[in-house]
Tab-separated table of N, CA and C in Angstrom:
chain	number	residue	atom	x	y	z
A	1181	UNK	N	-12.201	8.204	10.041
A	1181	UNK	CA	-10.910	8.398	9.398
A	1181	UNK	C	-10.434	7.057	8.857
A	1182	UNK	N	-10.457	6.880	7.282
A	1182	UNK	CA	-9.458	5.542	6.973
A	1182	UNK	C	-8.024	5.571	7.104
A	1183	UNK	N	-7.403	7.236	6.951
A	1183	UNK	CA	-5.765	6.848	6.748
A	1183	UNK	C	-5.151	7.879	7.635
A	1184	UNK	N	-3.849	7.851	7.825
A	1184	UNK	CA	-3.672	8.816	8.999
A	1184	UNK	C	-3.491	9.644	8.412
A	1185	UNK	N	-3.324	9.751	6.871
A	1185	UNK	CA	-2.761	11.015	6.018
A	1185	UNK	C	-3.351	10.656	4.395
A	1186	UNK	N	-3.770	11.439	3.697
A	1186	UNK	CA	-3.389	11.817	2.661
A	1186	UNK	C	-2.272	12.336	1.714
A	1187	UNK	N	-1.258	11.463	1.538
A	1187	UNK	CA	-0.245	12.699	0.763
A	1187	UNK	C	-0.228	12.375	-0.744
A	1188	UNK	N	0.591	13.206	-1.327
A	1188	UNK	CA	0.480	13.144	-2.751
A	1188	UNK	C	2.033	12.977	-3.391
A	1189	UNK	N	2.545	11.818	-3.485
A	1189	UNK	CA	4.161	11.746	-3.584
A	1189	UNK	C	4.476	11.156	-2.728
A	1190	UNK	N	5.749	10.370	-2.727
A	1190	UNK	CA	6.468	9.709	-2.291
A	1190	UNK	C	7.959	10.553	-1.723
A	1191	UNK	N	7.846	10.961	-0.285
A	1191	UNK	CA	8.793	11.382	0.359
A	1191	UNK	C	10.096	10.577	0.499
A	1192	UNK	N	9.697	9.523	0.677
A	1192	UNK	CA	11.094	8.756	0.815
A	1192	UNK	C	12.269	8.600	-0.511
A	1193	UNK	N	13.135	8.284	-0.325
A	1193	UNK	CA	14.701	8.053	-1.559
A	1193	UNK	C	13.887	6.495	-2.224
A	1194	UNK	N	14.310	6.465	-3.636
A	1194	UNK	CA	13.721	5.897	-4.321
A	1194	UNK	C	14.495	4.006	-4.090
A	1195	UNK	N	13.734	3.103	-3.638
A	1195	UNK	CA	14.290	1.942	-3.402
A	1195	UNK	C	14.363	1.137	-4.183
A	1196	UNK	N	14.126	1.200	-5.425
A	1196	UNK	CA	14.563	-0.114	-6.442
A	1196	UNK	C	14.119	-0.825	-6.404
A	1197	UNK	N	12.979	-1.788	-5.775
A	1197	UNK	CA	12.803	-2.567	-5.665
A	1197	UNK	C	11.507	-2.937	-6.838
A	1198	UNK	N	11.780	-4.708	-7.371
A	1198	UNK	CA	11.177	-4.766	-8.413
A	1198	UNK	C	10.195	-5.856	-7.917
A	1199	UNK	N	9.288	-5.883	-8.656
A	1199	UNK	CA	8.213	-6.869	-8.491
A	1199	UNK	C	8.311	-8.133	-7.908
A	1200	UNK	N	9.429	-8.809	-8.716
A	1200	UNK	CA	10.252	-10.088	-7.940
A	1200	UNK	C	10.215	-9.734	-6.701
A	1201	UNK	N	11.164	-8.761	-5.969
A	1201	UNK	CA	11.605	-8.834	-4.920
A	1201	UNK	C	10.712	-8.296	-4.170
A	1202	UNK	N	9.815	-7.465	-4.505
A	1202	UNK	CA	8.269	-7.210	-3.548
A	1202	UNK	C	7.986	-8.470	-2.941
A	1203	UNK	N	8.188	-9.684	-3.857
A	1203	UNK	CA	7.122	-10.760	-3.868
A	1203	UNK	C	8.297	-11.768	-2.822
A	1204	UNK	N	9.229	-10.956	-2.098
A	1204	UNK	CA	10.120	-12.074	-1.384
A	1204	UNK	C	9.642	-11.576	0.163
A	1205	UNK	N	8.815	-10.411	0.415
A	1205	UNK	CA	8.457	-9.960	1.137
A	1205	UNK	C	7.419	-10.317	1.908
A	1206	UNK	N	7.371	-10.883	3.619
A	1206	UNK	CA	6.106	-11.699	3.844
A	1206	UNK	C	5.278	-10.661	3.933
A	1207	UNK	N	3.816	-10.928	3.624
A	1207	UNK	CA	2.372	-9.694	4.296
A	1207	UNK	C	2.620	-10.143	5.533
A	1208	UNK	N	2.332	-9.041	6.301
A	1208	UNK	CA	1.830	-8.461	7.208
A	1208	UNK	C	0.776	-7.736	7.618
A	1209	UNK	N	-0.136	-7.981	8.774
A	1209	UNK	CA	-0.887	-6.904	8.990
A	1209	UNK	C	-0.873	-5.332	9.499
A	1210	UNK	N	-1.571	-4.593	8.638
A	1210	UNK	CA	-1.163	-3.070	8.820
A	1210	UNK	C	-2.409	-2.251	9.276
A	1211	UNK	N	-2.561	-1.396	10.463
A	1211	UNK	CA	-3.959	-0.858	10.818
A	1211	UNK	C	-4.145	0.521	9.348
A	1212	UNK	N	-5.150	0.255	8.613
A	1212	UNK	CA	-5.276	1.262	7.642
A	1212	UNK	C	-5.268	2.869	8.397
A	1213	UNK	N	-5.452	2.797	9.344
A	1213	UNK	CA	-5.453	4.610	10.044
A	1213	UNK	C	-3.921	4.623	10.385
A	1214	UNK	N	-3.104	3.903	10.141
A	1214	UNK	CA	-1.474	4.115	10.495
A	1214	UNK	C	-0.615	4.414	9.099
A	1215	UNK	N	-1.958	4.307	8.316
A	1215	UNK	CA	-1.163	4.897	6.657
A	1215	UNK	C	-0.937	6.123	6.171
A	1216	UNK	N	-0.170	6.675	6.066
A	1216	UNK	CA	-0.113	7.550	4.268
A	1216	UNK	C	-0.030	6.955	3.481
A	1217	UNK	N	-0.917	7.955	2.445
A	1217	UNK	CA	-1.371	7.718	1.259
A	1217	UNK	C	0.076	8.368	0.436
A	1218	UNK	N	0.342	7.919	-1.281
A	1218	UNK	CA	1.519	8.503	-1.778
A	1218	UNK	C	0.842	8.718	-3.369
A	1219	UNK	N	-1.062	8.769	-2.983
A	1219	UNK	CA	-1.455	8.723	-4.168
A	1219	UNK	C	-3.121	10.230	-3.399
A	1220	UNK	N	-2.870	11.161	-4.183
A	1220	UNK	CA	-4.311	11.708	-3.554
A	1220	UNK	C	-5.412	11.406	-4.575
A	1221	UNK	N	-5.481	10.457	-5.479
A	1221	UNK	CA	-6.071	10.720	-6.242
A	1221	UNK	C	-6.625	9.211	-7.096
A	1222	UNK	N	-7.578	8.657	-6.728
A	1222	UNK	CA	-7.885	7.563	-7.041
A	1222	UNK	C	-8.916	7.227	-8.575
A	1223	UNK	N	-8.401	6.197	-9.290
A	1223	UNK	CA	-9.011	6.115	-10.846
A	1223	UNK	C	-10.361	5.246	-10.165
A	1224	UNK	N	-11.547	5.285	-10.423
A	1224	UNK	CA	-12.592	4.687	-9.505
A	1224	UNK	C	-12.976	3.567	-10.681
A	1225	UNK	N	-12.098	2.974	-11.877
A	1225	UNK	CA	-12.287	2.021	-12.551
A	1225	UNK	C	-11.181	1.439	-12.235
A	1226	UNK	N	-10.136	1.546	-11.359
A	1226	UNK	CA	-9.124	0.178	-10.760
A	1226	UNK	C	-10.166	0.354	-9.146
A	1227	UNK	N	-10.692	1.414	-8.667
A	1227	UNK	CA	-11.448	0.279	-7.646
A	1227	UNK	C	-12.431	-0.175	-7.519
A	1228	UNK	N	-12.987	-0.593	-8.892
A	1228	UNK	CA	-14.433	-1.360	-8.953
A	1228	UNK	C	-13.887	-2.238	-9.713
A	1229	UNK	N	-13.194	-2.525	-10.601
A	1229	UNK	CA	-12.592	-3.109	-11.370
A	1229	UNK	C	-12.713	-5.013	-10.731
A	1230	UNK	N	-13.437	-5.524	-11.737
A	1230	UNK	CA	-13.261	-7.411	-10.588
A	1230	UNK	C	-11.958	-7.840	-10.357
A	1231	UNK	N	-11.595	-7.456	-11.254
A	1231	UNK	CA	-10.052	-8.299	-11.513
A	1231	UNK	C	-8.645	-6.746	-11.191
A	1232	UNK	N	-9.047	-6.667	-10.481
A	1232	UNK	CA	-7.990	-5.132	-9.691
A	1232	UNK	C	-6.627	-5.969	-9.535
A	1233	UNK	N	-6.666	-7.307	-8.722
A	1233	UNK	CA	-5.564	-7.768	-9.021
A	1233	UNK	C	-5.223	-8.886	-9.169
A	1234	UNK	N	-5.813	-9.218	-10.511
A	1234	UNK	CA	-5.630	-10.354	-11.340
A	1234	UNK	C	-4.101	-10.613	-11.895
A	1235	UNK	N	-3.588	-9.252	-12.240
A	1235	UNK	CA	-2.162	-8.942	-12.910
A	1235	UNK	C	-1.069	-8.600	-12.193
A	1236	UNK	N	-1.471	-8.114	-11.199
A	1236	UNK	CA	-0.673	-7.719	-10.131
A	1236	UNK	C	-0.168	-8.471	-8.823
A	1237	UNK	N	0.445	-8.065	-7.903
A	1237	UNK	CA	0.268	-8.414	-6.712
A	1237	UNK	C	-0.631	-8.463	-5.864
A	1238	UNK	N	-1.382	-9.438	-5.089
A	1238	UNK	CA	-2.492	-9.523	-4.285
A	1238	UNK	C	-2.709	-8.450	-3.531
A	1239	UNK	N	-0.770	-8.463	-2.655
A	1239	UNK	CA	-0.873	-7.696	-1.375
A	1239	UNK	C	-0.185	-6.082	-1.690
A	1240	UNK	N	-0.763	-5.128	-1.088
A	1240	UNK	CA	-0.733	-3.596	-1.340
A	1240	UNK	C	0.823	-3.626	-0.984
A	1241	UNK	N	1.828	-2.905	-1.307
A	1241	UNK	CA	3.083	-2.345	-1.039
A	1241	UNK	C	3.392	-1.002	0.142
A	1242	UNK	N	3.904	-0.909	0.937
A	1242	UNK	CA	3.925	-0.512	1.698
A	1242	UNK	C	5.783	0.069	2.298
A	1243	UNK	N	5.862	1.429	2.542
A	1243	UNK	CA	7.175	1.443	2.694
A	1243	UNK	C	7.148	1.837	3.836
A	1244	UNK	N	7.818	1.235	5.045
A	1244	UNK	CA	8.330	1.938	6.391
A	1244	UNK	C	9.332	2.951	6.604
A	1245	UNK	N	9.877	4.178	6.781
A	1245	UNK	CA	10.468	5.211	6.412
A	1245	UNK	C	10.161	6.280	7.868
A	1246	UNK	N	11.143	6.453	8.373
A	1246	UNK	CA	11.184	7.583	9.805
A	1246	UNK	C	10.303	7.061	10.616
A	1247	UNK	N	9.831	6.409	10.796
A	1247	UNK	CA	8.694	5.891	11.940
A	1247	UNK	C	7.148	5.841	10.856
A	1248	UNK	N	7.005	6.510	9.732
A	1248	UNK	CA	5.430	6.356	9.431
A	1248	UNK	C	5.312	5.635	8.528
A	1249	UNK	N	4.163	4.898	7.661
A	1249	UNK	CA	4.015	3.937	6.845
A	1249	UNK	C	3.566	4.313	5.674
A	1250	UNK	N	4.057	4.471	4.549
A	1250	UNK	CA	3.842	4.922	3.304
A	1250	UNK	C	3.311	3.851	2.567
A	1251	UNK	N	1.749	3.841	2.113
A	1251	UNK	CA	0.852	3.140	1.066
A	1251	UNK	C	1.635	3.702	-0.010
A	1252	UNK	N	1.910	2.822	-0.810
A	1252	UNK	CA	3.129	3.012	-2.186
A	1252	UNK	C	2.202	2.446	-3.423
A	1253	UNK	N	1.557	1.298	-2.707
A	1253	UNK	CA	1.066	1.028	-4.101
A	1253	UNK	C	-0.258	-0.042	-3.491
A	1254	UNK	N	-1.573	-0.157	-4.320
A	1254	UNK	CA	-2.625	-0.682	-3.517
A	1254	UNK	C	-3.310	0.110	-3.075
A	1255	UNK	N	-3.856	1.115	-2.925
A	1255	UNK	CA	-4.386	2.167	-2.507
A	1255	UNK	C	-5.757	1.702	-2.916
A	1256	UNK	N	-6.342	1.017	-3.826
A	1256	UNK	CA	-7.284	0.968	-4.422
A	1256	UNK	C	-8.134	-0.554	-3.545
A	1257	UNK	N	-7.031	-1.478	-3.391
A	1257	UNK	CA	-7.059	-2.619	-1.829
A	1257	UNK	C	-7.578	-2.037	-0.908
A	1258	UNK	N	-6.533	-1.351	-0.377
A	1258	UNK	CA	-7.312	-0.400	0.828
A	1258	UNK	C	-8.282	0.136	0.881
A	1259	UNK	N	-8.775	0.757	0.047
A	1259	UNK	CA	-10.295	1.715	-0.427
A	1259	UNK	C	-11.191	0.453	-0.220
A	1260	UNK	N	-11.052	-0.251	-0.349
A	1260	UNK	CA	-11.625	-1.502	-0.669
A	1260	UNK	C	-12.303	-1.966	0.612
A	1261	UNK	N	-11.016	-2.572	1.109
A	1261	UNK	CA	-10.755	-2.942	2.365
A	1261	UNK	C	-12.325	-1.938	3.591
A	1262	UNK	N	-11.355	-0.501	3.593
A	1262	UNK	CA	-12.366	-0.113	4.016
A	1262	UNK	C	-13.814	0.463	3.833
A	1263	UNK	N	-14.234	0.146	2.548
A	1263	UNK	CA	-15.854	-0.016	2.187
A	1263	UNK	C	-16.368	-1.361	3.135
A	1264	UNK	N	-15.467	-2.489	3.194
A	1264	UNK	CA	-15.997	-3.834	3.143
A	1264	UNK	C	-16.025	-3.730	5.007
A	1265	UNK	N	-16.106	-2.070	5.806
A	1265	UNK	CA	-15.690	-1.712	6.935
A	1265	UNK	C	-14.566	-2.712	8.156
A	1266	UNK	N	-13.378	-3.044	7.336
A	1266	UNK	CA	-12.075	-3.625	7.573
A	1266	UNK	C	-11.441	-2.868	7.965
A	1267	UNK	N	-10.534	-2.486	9.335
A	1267	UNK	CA	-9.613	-2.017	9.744
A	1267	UNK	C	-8.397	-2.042	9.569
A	1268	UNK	N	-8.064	-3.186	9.077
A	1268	UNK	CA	-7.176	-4.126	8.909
A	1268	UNK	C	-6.651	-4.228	7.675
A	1269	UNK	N	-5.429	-4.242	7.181
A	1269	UNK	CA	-4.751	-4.677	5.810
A	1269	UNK	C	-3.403	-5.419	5.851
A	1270	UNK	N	-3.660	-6.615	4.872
A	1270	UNK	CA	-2.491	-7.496	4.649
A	1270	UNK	C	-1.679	-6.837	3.171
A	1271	UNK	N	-0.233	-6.513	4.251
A	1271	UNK	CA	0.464	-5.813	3.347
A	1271	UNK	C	2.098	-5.954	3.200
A	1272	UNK	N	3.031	-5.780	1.882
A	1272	UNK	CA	4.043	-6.266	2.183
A	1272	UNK	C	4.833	-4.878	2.910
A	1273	UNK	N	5.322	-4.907	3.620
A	1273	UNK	CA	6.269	-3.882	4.216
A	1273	UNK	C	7.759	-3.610	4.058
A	1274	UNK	N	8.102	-2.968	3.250
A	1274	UNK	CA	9.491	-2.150	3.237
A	1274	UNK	C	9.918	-1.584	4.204
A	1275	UNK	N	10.787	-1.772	5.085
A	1275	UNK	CA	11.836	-1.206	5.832
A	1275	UNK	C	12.707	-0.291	5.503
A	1276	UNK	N	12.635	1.320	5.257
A	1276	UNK	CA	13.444	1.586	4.459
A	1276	UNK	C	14.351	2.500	5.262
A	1277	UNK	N	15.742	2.101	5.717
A	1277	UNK	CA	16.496	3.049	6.713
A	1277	UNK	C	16.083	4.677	6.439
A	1278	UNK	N	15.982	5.313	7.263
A	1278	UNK	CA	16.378	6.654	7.345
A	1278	UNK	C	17.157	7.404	7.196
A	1279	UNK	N	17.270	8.789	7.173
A	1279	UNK	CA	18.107	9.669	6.843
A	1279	UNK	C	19.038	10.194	8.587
């Protein structure tokens, strides 16, 4: 098992948050089997791609929400991650209060 879930969408209220402020966020390490996914569906030319994140942010996005951990963005890191058989992912984490 790489993720604890597959989902397709983003359950949580939408947080605003912009690239800047992703990037004020320290990584952290995240066990990839403690994830949902918010993507079921992966383009397999962003994860072979050399330069996946040349343009982007290094570290995958990640939202904390009711107790579980929502992969938001990076999904293709992670895939990655666990080919390269890594348990492990450095990721920024959102805290996002609950309902």
């Amino acid at each position: 098992m790489i993720f604890k879930m597959i989902g397709d969408g983003r359950p949580y209220p939408d947080h605003g948050l912009s690239h800047r402020e992703w990037a004020q966020i320290p990584p952290r390490q995240i066990r990839l089997d403690t994830l949902i996914t918010t993507k079921a569906v992966l383009d397999l030319h962003s994860l072979l791609a050399k330069d996946s994140t040349f343009y982007g942010d290094l570290f995958p996005h990640v939202v904390q929400w009711r107790g579980e951990l929502y992969l938001e963005d990076g999904l293709h890191r992670a895939l990655r991650a666990a080919l390269h058989q890594r348990s492990i992912l450095h990721a920024r984490v959102l805290d996002l209060p609950g309902d």
